[in-house]
C-alpha cells in the first residue's frame, strides 16, 4: 500500500513541474483574499492554542478591509501576518522619513520587510493617501459619513454529518412514572446552524450578532436553561479611533495585553512554519468578539482612551456565566449544614450542550470581573501594566484527590496583575516580556529577544516559567501545554535565513518540562521538539518546501513493581515526520497543491523489556498523500477539490492536514487508519453582494466496521458531511 501511495504521489509532485508552460503568467499579487501564510498557519493548528475560528474570521475580515500603511500604527501593523513588531516599527519609521508610501512596493525600504514578507502581508495592506497619519489623534467621523458608508453583512451556515453517531440512536430510558421510553442521548437534531448579522463602517464602527447551535443541541426557547432558539448568542457594538477614544465596546469582547501571560483570548500562530516572527506577540487591547467559542471572552463594557499621544488607559467590566460542574458538599461533615452552598469542581470548556448531563453544566457559574491596563509608549519602547479582580458566585473546589488537580485554583475570588514591556535597541534587537502575579502569590512569565543580523537573517529566543500553582484564569501565553499557562518551564529558539534569492531556511528547537503531574501523567515529565523547513520559490508561480519535524516527550504509563503492584510510570514517546509540499499556479484560474508526508511513532519504556529501561516497542508508521486542485472556470466561481490517501499503523502515527473550507471557517482533520478522503468545495458569487458556498466531504476507511467511539461511534466504514453557506452584503 505505501509503495503504491509513494509512487502515485511522486507522479503528482512531478507532474506540475515537468508540464510547466513556458509562458505561465504570474497572478496579480492582490488577488488573494486570504494569504497562503494564513493557510500555512492553520495547517499547524493541531498544536496551536486558542480559538482558531476567531483567527480565521479576523484574517478574512482584515483581507476585506486592509490596513492603510500610511495611517496604521505600529501595533496594528504588527498584527498583520508575517509582520513582526520589529518590522512594523520600521515601517512606521520609514513612513515618517519619506512622508508616506506611494505604493506597497515601497515597504521594501523598511528594515525587516523582504520580498517574501511583503508577498505574505500584501493581501492585508493598502496604500492610502500620503499624510493620512498626520495629527496627534484620529479625526472623528460625522454621523452622515458613518450612515452613508455603513456596510451590512448577513451570513447563514448549515452543516451536518450524513452518517450519524451513536448519540442520535434512541434507547430505552426509565421514566419517573415507571414506564420506559425510547430516548436518544443527544436532545437535538444533528445539524449545526450558524447565523451572523453584522454592520460596519470601515474599521471604525462595528455592530454584530452571532447565533450558533452545535450538532445534537436543541433548537428551542427555554429561558430556564438560557437557550433562546440558538444555544449560543453573542453580540457587540464597538467603535474605534474616535479622537482620543481608541476603543469602546459594549457586549462581548476580548482583552489582550502584553504577551498573554495574564490576559489573552484568541488564537496565535505560535510554533509553526514562521518560527521567528510569530513568537513575540503584539497585543490588540480590547477587541469586539463575534466567534462561536463559548468560553474565552468577556461580556460587558470596555474602553481604551488615549490620555496623551504616548499614554493610553483601558478599563473593562464583565458579568457572564460559565459552564461548570457543581457538587453539593456532604452535609454530614462538620461545618456543612443543610443550607451549605454548592461548590464547583471543574469548569467545562467544550461549549457543547447536547445531553442532559451537558445541559446541566450550562451557565452553572457566574463570574463578575473588573480590570484595566495602562501603557506608555516611547520612540523605542512600550511598557505597561494590567490587572483584574474576579469574583465567582460559588467557590471553586477542585478534587485534590486527583494529583493533577492539587494545585488548581481554589476559592471564589481572584486578583491578578502583570507588567509587560518591549524595547527596541537600535535597528537590530527587539526585547519583549511579561511577568504576572496570580492568586495565591505565584509569579510567572515569559521573556525573549529577537535579533536581526542582516536583511536576510534573524533569530529569536524565548524563556517561560509558569509554576504549578500559577493561576492565570484568563491567560493564554506561549507554551507547549494547551490552555491557560500553568506547570511549565521551557526555552525556545528559532532561526530564519534567506541564504540566496528565493531560498528560505527556517527552524526552531523547543525544550520544556512539566514540574508537576499532568492529566494521565503521574510524574513530572519533560520533552523537546525540533522543526526544520527549507523553502524554495524558483518561479513566481512555483513554490515547494521540505519539512522535518521531531518531538519526544514523556507520557504516563501503568507499570508494575517487583511485587506486582501498580505504579505511575513514564514512557518516552517520539513522533517524527517528513513532508514534501509543492504549490503550483498554472494561471490565475488553475492551481495545484501536492503533498506527501510520512510519520513515525515510537514508544520507549521498561514495560517493553524485563531488564532494559530504554527498550522500545516496534515503530508505527504513517503516510498521507493528497492532491489539491483549485479551478476558477469563470469569474465569480471557484472550485476546490482534494483526493487524499492515508495509511497509518496507529493513532500515534496520525497526520494532520489543513482543508479549505467555508468562508470564516476552517478544518484541520487528523488522518488515522487506512483509507481515502475526498472533498469538493464550491464558492460562487453571482453578484458582488451574494456569495454561495457548498462543501461535500467523504472519508472511507478500510478494514473497519465502526468509526469513532462513545456517542460519536458510527456503524460502517464511511463518514460523510455536507456544509452550505450563503452570504449577503449590501
XYZ file of C-alpha atoms in Angstrom:
730
model
C 0.000 0.000 0.000
C 2.688 2.506 0.968
C 4.764 1.806 -2.142
C 1.699 2.422 -4.304
C 0.958 5.664 -2.453
C 4.538 6.842 -2.751
C 4.617 6.191 -6.489
C 1.306 7.923 -7.056
C 2.373 10.917 -5.031
C 5.732 11.211 -6.763
C 3.912 11.409 -10.077
C 1.611 14.053 -8.645
C 4.515 16.124 -7.361
C 6.496 15.969 -10.583
C 3.622 16.479 -12.999
C 3.228 20.231 -12.387
C 6.963 20.766 -12.819
C 7.530 18.754 -15.973
C 4.386 20.122 -17.636
C 5.045 23.748 -16.698
C 4.057 26.017 -19.578
C 6.836 28.309 -20.634
C 4.562 31.278 -20.708
C 2.875 30.804 -17.326
C 1.585 34.110 -16.058
C 2.088 35.394 -12.556
C -1.245 36.007 -10.819
C -1.830 39.563 -9.622
C -0.377 39.743 -6.122
C -3.506 41.326 -4.647
C -5.923 38.709 -5.973
C -5.886 36.509 -2.876
C -8.435 37.287 -0.190
C -6.574 35.362 2.497
C -2.877 34.782 2.020
C -1.111 31.452 1.889
C 0.575 32.468 5.131
C -2.759 32.123 6.928
C -3.370 28.708 5.386
C 0.133 27.602 6.389
C -0.516 28.733 9.958
C -3.876 26.971 10.117
C -2.109 23.852 8.844
C -0.367 23.644 12.231
C -3.470 24.027 14.361
C -3.243 20.588 15.948
C -0.691 22.163 18.267
C -1.851 25.774 18.270
C -3.785 27.426 21.030
C -6.978 29.347 21.355
C -9.970 29.972 19.151
C -8.873 29.203 15.603
C -12.234 30.119 14.090
C -11.882 33.605 15.538
C -8.436 33.897 13.945
C -9.722 32.687 10.578
C -12.507 35.245 10.736
C -10.144 38.003 11.775
C -7.797 37.314 8.873
C -10.657 37.211 6.376
C -12.060 40.486 7.700
C -8.605 42.047 7.514
C -8.266 40.946 3.889
C -11.629 42.529 3.091
C -10.731 45.766 4.890
C -6.932 46.094 4.538
C -4.837 48.306 6.776
C -3.704 51.607 5.321
C 0.081 51.599 5.680
C 0.022 55.412 5.633
C -2.251 55.606 8.677
C -1.874 52.405 10.718
C 0.072 52.365 13.959
C 2.986 50.041 14.628
C 0.773 47.977 16.923
C -1.841 47.473 14.205
C 0.782 46.566 11.615
C 2.398 44.056 13.963
C -0.830 42.032 13.933
C -0.619 41.548 10.174
C 0.581 38.033 9.220
C 4.336 37.884 8.506
C 4.983 41.280 10.150
C 6.971 41.135 13.369
C 6.836 44.024 15.896
C 10.337 44.915 14.696
C 9.278 45.119 11.031
C 6.098 47.025 11.906
C 8.070 49.635 13.841
C 10.469 50.101 10.943
C 7.561 50.527 8.509
C 6.277 53.427 10.614
C 9.740 54.974 10.961
C 10.338 54.752 7.219
C 6.879 56.228 6.600
C 7.753 59.279 8.674
C 11.121 59.651 6.958
C 9.692 59.600 3.434
C 6.362 61.262 4.283
C 4.286 58.229 3.316
C 4.278 55.343 0.857
C 3.081 55.853 -2.693
C 2.636 52.105 -3.218
C 3.015 48.894 -1.254
C 6.249 48.004 -3.050
C 7.878 50.944 -1.245
C 7.636 48.975 2.012
C 10.754 47.094 0.892
C 12.729 50.141 2.035
C 11.838 49.342 5.661
C 14.297 47.154 7.545
C 12.923 43.641 8.009
C 10.477 43.749 5.078
C 11.884 41.359 2.498
C 10.198 40.358 -0.743
C 8.900 37.176 0.891
C 7.492 39.064 3.882
C 5.779 41.633 1.675
C 4.243 38.921 -0.507
C 2.702 37.273 2.557
C 1.441 40.543 4.050
C 0.197 42.169 0.833
C -3.418 40.843 0.965
C -3.917 42.680 4.265
C -2.451 46.065 3.284
C -3.304 49.043 1.136
C -1.553 52.359 0.478
C -3.897 55.285 1.062
C -3.185 58.989 0.559
C 0.161 60.070 1.963
C -0.039 62.220 5.039
C -3.156 60.421 6.332
C -1.388 59.686 9.618
C -0.834 63.351 10.417
C -2.217 64.696 13.671
C -1.953 63.506 17.252
C -5.328 61.745 17.266
C -7.621 60.354 14.545
C -10.413 62.593 13.353
C -13.934 61.711 14.474
C -16.180 60.855 11.509
C -19.543 62.565 11.235
C -22.807 60.697 11.668
C -23.523 61.255 7.989
C -20.216 59.691 6.976
C -20.968 56.647 9.128
C -24.504 56.093 7.849
C -23.516 56.690 4.225
C -20.519 54.354 4.429
C -22.067 51.588 6.539
C -21.714 48.073 5.105
C -24.102 45.285 6.083
C -23.337 41.584 6.103
C -25.734 38.674 6.691
C -24.408 35.115 6.793
C -26.249 31.819 7.253
C -24.455 28.463 7.562
C -25.722 24.904 7.885
C -23.535 21.831 8.378
C -24.425 18.206 9.004
C -22.879 14.766 9.122
C -24.763 12.318 6.957
C -23.556 9.272 8.903
C -24.761 9.779 12.461
C -23.110 8.595 15.636
C -24.492 6.515 18.478
C -25.623 9.640 20.339
C -28.575 10.019 17.975
C -29.785 6.421 18.427
C -32.853 6.083 20.670
C -32.634 3.584 23.533
C -34.925 2.552 26.410
C -34.800 5.020 29.307
C -36.805 4.604 32.571
C -39.287 7.438 33.211
C -40.351 8.930 36.594
C -43.794 7.288 36.296
C -42.225 3.854 35.981
C -42.706 3.482 32.244
C -39.925 3.166 29.700
C -39.464 5.474 26.727
C -37.058 5.343 23.846
C -34.885 8.465 24.028
C -31.641 9.399 22.286
C -28.793 10.794 24.437
C -28.496 13.815 22.155
C -31.532 16.009 22.708
C -31.390 17.898 19.417
C -31.068 17.382 15.707
C -27.714 16.610 14.027
C -27.395 19.811 12.011
C -25.335 22.808 13.044
C -26.875 26.249 12.495
C -24.842 29.440 12.409
C -26.188 32.935 11.731
C -24.271 36.202 11.752
C -25.595 39.734 11.318
C -23.011 42.488 11.059
C -22.792 46.147 10.157
C -19.541 48.091 9.937
C -18.115 51.377 8.823
C -14.550 50.974 7.578
C -12.579 49.642 10.543
C -14.084 52.159 12.948
C -17.655 51.090 13.726
C -18.855 47.526 14.221
C -22.216 46.062 15.243
C -22.721 42.308 15.233
C -24.928 39.465 16.419
C -23.782 35.836 16.193
C -26.039 32.806 16.765
C -24.824 29.205 16.937
C -26.343 25.776 17.593
C -23.957 22.831 17.671
C -24.880 19.379 16.314
C -27.021 17.483 18.811
C -28.150 20.599 20.672
C -31.811 21.532 20.876
C -33.192 24.450 18.903
C -35.739 25.633 21.428
C -36.891 28.584 23.520
C -36.091 27.747 27.142
C -35.216 30.714 29.408
C -34.621 28.317 32.329
C -31.518 26.963 30.578
C -30.543 30.235 28.894
C -31.492 28.881 25.466
C -33.275 31.256 23.114
C -33.578 29.291 19.904
C -29.855 29.010 19.263
C -27.789 27.591 22.106
C -25.160 30.351 21.918
C -25.764 34.040 21.223
C -23.051 36.694 21.057
C -23.180 40.364 20.147
C -21.398 43.689 20.397
C -21.368 47.360 19.473
C -17.879 48.839 19.053
C -16.195 51.996 17.811
C -12.504 52.621 17.116
C -10.334 55.703 16.606
C -12.775 58.459 17.532
C -10.357 61.184 18.574
C -8.915 60.298 21.967
C -11.236 57.314 22.222
C -9.244 54.418 20.812
C -11.815 51.696 21.534
C -15.263 51.478 23.087
C -17.064 48.140 23.053
C -20.333 47.098 24.660
C -21.347 43.452 24.686
C -18.891 40.628 24.054
C -15.203 41.446 23.778
C -11.706 40.108 24.329
C -8.867 41.651 26.320
C -5.296 41.014 25.176
C -2.305 42.726 26.749
C 1.420 42.096 26.875
C 2.473 38.579 25.922
C -0.750 36.930 27.071
C 0.518 35.722 30.437
C -2.354 37.429 32.256
C -4.939 38.316 29.590
C -5.342 36.747 26.161
C -8.304 35.179 24.396
C -7.791 34.490 20.712
C -5.518 32.024 18.965
C -1.986 32.957 17.974
C 0.232 31.303 15.404
C 2.821 30.106 17.942
C 5.235 27.393 16.887
C 4.910 26.686 13.197
C 6.318 27.480 9.785
C 7.232 31.015 10.847
C 9.484 30.287 13.834
C 10.756 33.841 14.398
C 8.122 36.423 13.533
C 5.184 34.696 15.221
C 6.737 34.332 18.686
C 6.703 37.889 20.071
C 3.096 38.986 20.392
C 1.599 42.351 19.592
C -1.399 42.826 21.840
C -4.641 44.182 20.463
C -6.025 45.517 23.736
C -9.823 45.445 23.738
C -11.454 43.932 20.660
C -15.082 43.078 19.860
C -15.845 39.363 19.877
C -18.084 37.520 17.444
C -16.912 33.926 17.236
C -18.594 30.662 18.239
C -16.169 29.657 21.004
C -18.365 29.908 24.098
C -15.892 30.465 26.922
C -12.925 32.690 26.127
C -14.481 36.150 26.067
C -15.858 38.815 28.383
C -19.387 40.240 28.386
C -19.929 43.801 29.495
C -18.278 47.130 28.718
C -14.700 48.124 27.895
C -12.889 51.255 26.734
C -9.387 52.416 25.845
C -8.617 56.144 25.944
C -5.545 57.976 24.669
C -4.659 60.215 27.601
C -1.794 61.655 25.573
C -0.152 60.713 22.300
C 2.079 58.303 24.272
C -0.099 57.196 27.193
C -3.277 55.142 26.936
C -5.509 53.605 29.589
C -8.004 50.750 29.389
C -10.804 49.715 31.716
C -13.319 46.918 31.389
C -16.125 45.263 33.321
C -17.648 41.857 32.653
C -20.512 39.846 34.070
C -21.165 36.468 32.495
C -21.887 32.824 33.197
C -19.611 29.843 32.633
C -20.263 26.145 32.157
C -19.254 24.168 35.220
C -19.820 21.029 37.254
C -21.367 21.846 40.623
C -21.446 19.387 43.513
C -23.243 19.639 46.834
C -20.984 19.169 49.869
C -21.559 16.252 52.205
C -23.815 17.879 54.837
C -22.972 15.135 57.320
C -19.470 16.519 57.678
C -18.689 19.121 60.374
C -19.192 22.662 59.157
C -21.631 21.743 56.377
C -25.248 22.314 57.369
C -28.308 21.570 55.236
C -28.060 25.021 53.641
C -24.444 24.672 52.570
C -23.892 26.156 49.131
C -22.794 24.140 46.143
C -19.175 24.098 45.129
C -17.703 23.965 41.651
C -15.366 21.071 40.955
C -14.456 21.732 37.309
C -15.039 24.273 34.570
C -16.444 22.836 31.330
C -14.832 24.307 28.211
C -16.335 22.301 25.343
C -19.342 24.596 24.870
C -21.461 21.551 23.969
C -24.960 21.105 25.449
C -26.236 18.008 23.651
C -27.130 15.671 26.514
C -28.964 16.167 29.785
C -25.637 15.958 31.602
C -24.001 18.605 29.422
C -27.075 20.815 29.690
C -26.906 20.635 33.491
C -23.471 22.290 33.337
C -24.638 25.206 31.199
C -24.297 28.624 32.858
C -23.757 26.947 36.228
C -21.228 29.511 37.473
C -21.372 33.291 37.405
C -18.258 35.454 37.152
C -18.052 39.196 37.781
C -14.770 40.760 36.707
C -13.299 44.227 36.564
C -9.894 45.154 35.240
C -7.744 47.609 33.416
C -4.412 48.367 31.815
C -2.074 51.327 31.430
C 0.592 51.581 28.720
C 3.223 54.171 27.877
C 4.985 54.249 24.504
C 8.230 55.911 23.522
C 10.149 56.019 20.282
C 11.875 52.730 21.029
C 9.878 51.103 23.827
C 6.455 50.322 25.230
C 5.801 49.440 28.851
C 2.546 48.638 30.537
C 0.698 47.050 33.415
C -2.578 45.156 33.551
C -4.709 43.592 36.231
C -8.136 42.330 37.158
C -10.243 41.185 40.092
C -12.774 38.401 39.565
C -15.496 37.097 41.838
C -17.442 33.858 41.364
C -20.905 33.194 42.775
C -19.763 29.803 44.077
C -16.360 28.666 45.316
C -14.145 26.601 43.047
C -13.067 23.454 44.882
C -11.276 21.039 42.538
C -10.967 17.395 43.515
C -7.487 17.451 45.030
C -7.532 13.674 45.465
C -6.607 13.665 41.787
C -2.975 14.726 41.912
C -3.040 16.766 38.715
C -5.774 18.950 40.291
C -3.935 19.531 43.563
C -2.564 22.959 42.644
C -5.538 24.230 40.641
C -7.211 27.477 41.674
C -9.416 27.283 44.770
C -11.762 29.942 46.092
C -14.392 32.416 44.950
C -12.180 35.468 44.362
C -9.134 36.026 42.208
C -6.873 39.042 41.865
C -4.022 39.074 39.377
C -1.680 41.660 37.863
C 1.189 41.840 35.405
C 3.791 44.178 33.962
C 4.995 43.920 30.372
C 7.433 45.657 28.087
C 9.031 45.637 24.680
C 12.205 47.522 23.838
C 13.907 48.141 20.502
C 17.677 48.521 20.760
C 18.909 50.223 17.632
C 17.704 48.673 14.408
C 18.797 45.118 15.187
C 17.371 43.985 18.529
C 13.901 43.634 19.981
C 13.332 42.585 23.608
C 9.935 41.618 24.998
C 8.459 40.043 28.099
C 5.771 39.924 30.749
C 5.678 38.879 34.395
C 2.450 38.175 36.260
C 1.418 37.531 39.850
C -1.648 35.340 40.142
C -3.981 34.431 43.047
C -2.036 32.690 45.762
C 1.110 34.680 45.066
C 2.747 32.595 42.351
C 4.851 34.614 39.894
C 5.487 33.502 36.323
C 6.037 34.910 32.899
C 7.847 34.936 29.583
C 10.806 36.859 28.229
C 12.565 36.860 24.909
C 14.547 38.687 22.272
C 14.703 38.888 18.502
C 17.880 39.812 16.644
C 18.241 40.828 13.019
C 21.770 40.114 11.840
C 21.214 41.341 8.307
C 18.356 41.903 5.950
C 18.211 38.154 5.381
C 18.896 36.606 8.801
C 17.033 36.810 12.093
C 16.708 34.756 15.238
C 14.593 34.700 18.361
C 14.811 33.147 21.808
C 12.131 32.878 24.474
C 12.097 31.510 28.006
C 8.939 30.838 30.003
C 8.222 29.768 33.551
C 4.767 29.017 34.922
C 4.828 27.424 38.411
C 2.491 24.579 39.263
C 0.330 26.939 41.364
C 0.265 29.682 38.704
C -3.436 30.508 38.208
C -3.794 32.715 35.151
C -7.528 32.192 34.673
C -7.749 34.333 31.527
C -4.250 33.986 30.094
C -3.027 32.138 27.012
C 0.689 32.779 26.598
C 3.350 30.863 24.697
C 3.795 27.285 25.791
C 3.677 23.616 24.923
C 0.742 22.958 27.212
C -2.606 23.804 25.658
C -4.791 26.127 27.696
C -4.070 28.650 30.419
C -0.362 28.771 31.368
C 0.471 26.567 34.352
C 3.002 23.941 35.386
C 5.566 24.503 32.619
C 9.115 25.719 32.184
C 10.803 25.921 28.818
C 13.214 27.517 26.381
C 12.598 28.172 22.689
C 14.995 29.223 19.921
C 14.068 29.969 16.314
C 16.076 30.946 13.236
C 15.167 32.260 9.799
C 17.651 32.635 6.924
C 17.408 33.710 3.303
C 20.785 32.365 2.078
C 20.029 33.028 -1.574
C 17.405 34.616 -3.713
C 14.129 32.685 -3.462
C 15.514 30.320 -0.799
C 14.408 30.362 2.839
C 15.630 28.179 5.701
C 13.676 28.140 8.949
C 13.828 26.105 12.102
C 13.284 26.007 15.835
C 14.087 23.962 18.915
C 11.858 23.928 21.984
C 12.826 22.331 25.290
C 10.204 22.089 28.041
C 9.489 20.489 31.389
C 6.329 19.973 33.439
C 7.463 20.110 37.103
C 4.238 18.589 38.468
C 1.979 15.759 37.340
C -0.488 16.269 34.484
C -3.675 14.558 33.412
C -2.841 10.884 32.735
C 0.838 11.538 33.565
C 1.511 10.583 37.178
C 5.002 12.073 37.464
C 6.866 15.242 36.466
C 7.814 14.947 32.818
C 9.691 16.696 30.040
C 10.166 16.809 26.297
C 11.632 18.615 23.324
C 10.636 19.443 19.763
C 12.564 20.463 16.652
C 11.490 21.508 13.182
C 13.484 22.374 10.055
C 11.989 23.819 6.866
C 13.674 24.502 3.537
C 11.531 26.522 1.148
C 12.244 27.427 -2.457
C 10.296 29.538 -4.938
C 12.170 29.121 -8.253
C 9.397 30.976 -10.084
C 6.603 33.309 -9.098
C 4.180 30.510 -9.964
C 6.047 27.633 -8.284
C 6.814 27.081 -4.612
C 7.885 23.990 -2.734
C 9.178 23.163 0.721
C 10.552 20.250 2.709
C 9.805 19.975 6.405
C 11.391 17.686 9.005
C 9.848 17.531 12.453
C 10.603 15.536 15.580
C 9.135 15.622 19.065
C 9.972 13.493 22.081
C 8.003 13.738 25.302
C 7.332 11.657 28.386
C 3.807 10.328 28.880
C 2.084 8.325 31.564
C 2.085 4.522 31.668
C 0.799 1.891 34.103
C 3.734 -0.187 35.368
C 4.137 -2.938 37.947
C 6.854 -3.184 40.573
C 8.649 -6.398 41.529
C 5.719 -7.401 43.750
C 3.180 -6.829 41.004
C 1.804 -3.600 42.488
C 0.738 -0.824 40.069
C 2.960 2.206 39.680
C 2.580 5.512 37.902
C 5.367 5.301 35.371
C 6.611 7.157 32.336
C 7.253 6.142 28.788
C 9.047 8.166 26.153
C 7.040 8.897 23.017
C 8.759 10.080 19.837
C 6.860 11.387 16.824
C 8.785 12.195 13.679
C 7.546 13.355 10.309
C 8.895 14.382 6.926
C 6.887 16.404 4.421
C 7.303 17.432 0.804
C 4.818 20.035 -0.419
C 4.585 21.563 -3.904
C 2.360 24.516 -4.793
C 1.969 25.308 -8.473
C -0.125 28.046 -10.093
C -0.715 27.289 -13.749
C -2.542 30.595 -14.097
C -4.953 32.817 -12.237
C -7.614 30.172 -12.875
C -5.792 26.920 -12.046
C -3.702 25.978 -9.028
C -2.391 22.599 -7.865
C -1.030 21.601 -4.474
C 0.547 18.207 -3.837
C 1.844 16.770 -0.590
C 3.364 13.598 0.743
C 4.054 13.257 4.434
C 5.404 10.311 6.350
C 5.242 9.831 10.114
C 6.992 7.539 12.581
C 5.879 6.873 16.160
C 7.963 5.050 18.774
C 7.429 4.286 22.461
C 10.306 3.539 24.813
C 9.953 2.274 28.369
C 10.688 -0.518 30.853
C 7.472 -2.408 30.044
C 8.954 -3.409 26.682
C 11.789 -5.383 28.299
C 12.403 -7.091 31.624
C 15.802 -5.504 32.126
C 16.157 -2.644 29.664
C 14.524 0.638 30.665
C 15.415 2.068 27.265
C 13.791 -0.708 25.257
C 11.304 0.313 22.595
C 8.187 -1.141 21.090
C 8.216 -1.669 17.353
C 7.770 1.586 15.480
C 4.443 2.591 13.921
C 4.451 4.335 10.566
C 2.017 6.500 8.704
C 1.837 8.193 5.334
C -0.536 10.559 3.595
C -0.555 11.885 0.079
C -3.042 14.293 -1.357
C -3.666 16.308 -4.469
C -5.479 19.645 -4.251
C -6.957 21.393 -7.259
C -8.293 24.942 -7.293
C -10.087 25.874 -10.506
C -11.842 29.088 -11.480
C -13.767 28.298 -14.687
C -15.064 31.862 -14.857
C -15.152 34.993 -12.750
C -17.232 34.508 -9.631
C -16.902 30.715 -9.377
C -14.137 28.871 -7.549
C -13.874 25.114 -7.090
C -11.570 23.427 -4.558
C -11.153 19.658 -4.530
C -8.921 17.174 -2.721
C -8.234 13.488 -3.093
C -6.201 12.085 -0.205
C -4.907 8.576 0.553
C -3.632 7.688 4.010
C -2.280 4.630 5.785
C -1.177 4.673 9.440
C -0.376 1.820 11.801
C -1.853 3.580 14.846
C -3.289 6.837 16.104
C 0.179 7.732 17.357
C 1.342 7.911 13.728
C -1.554 10.175 12.693
C -1.051 13.061 10.277
C -2.853 16.412 10.180
C -3.668 18.381 7.041
C -5.462 21.700 6.648
C -8.547 21.736 4.416
C -10.091 24.600 2.511
C -13.492 25.329 3.977
C -16.370 27.774 4.004
C -15.568 31.446 4.426
C -14.852 32.338 8.083
C -14.445 28.652 8.902
C -11.619 26.103 8.984
C -10.936 22.386 9.192
C -7.781 20.507 10.231
C -8.715 16.809 10.399
C -6.427 14.098 11.732
C -5.844 11.219 9.319
C -5.540 7.867 11.088
C -6.116 4.298 9.959
C -6.204 3.294 6.297
C -8.456 4.873 3.735
C -9.092 7.793 1.460
C -10.787 11.169 1.674
C -12.377 13.363 -0.943
C -13.988 16.774 -0.731
C -15.348 19.324 -3.156
C -15.885 22.954 -2.185
C -17.715 25.362 -4.489
C -17.821 29.114 -3.952
C -19.997 31.146 -6.324
C -20.546 34.895 -6.248
C -23.279 35.590 -8.848
C -23.143 39.278 -7.883
C -20.878 41.464 -5.783
C -23.434 41.224 -2.961
C -24.150 37.495 -2.808
C -21.790 34.583 -2.128
C -22.983 30.973 -2.131
C -20.826 28.123 -0.828
C -21.255 24.377 -0.525
C -18.906 21.580 0.522
C -19.246 17.819 0.414
C -16.663 15.577 2.035
C -16.387 11.824 2.453
C -13.849 9.637 4.231
C -13.852 5.872 3.704
C -11.793 3.596 5.936
C -10.573 0.135 5.039
C -10.854 -2.891 7.297
C -13.108 -1.376 9.983
C -16.738 -1.951 10.955
C -17.155 1.155 13.109
C -15.622 4.628 13.268
C -15.108 6.672 16.422
C -16.127 5.827 19.966
C -18.746 6.664 22.569
C -21.647 8.774 21.366
C -19.646 9.582 18.241
C -19.340 5.958 17.121
C -20.592 5.381 13.561
C -21.612 1.980 12.208
C -19.808 1.294 8.966
C -16.547 2.383 7.324
C -17.741 5.709 5.885
C -18.087 9.240 7.271
C -19.707 11.955 5.140
C -20.592 15.579 5.784
C -22.234 18.461 3.947
C -21.752 22.174 4.562
C -23.555 25.113 2.969
C -23.398 28.861 3.459
C -24.968 31.967 1.958
C -23.707 35.497 2.481
C -25.416 38.782 1.588
C -23.519 42.084 1.547
C -25.171 45.428 0.966
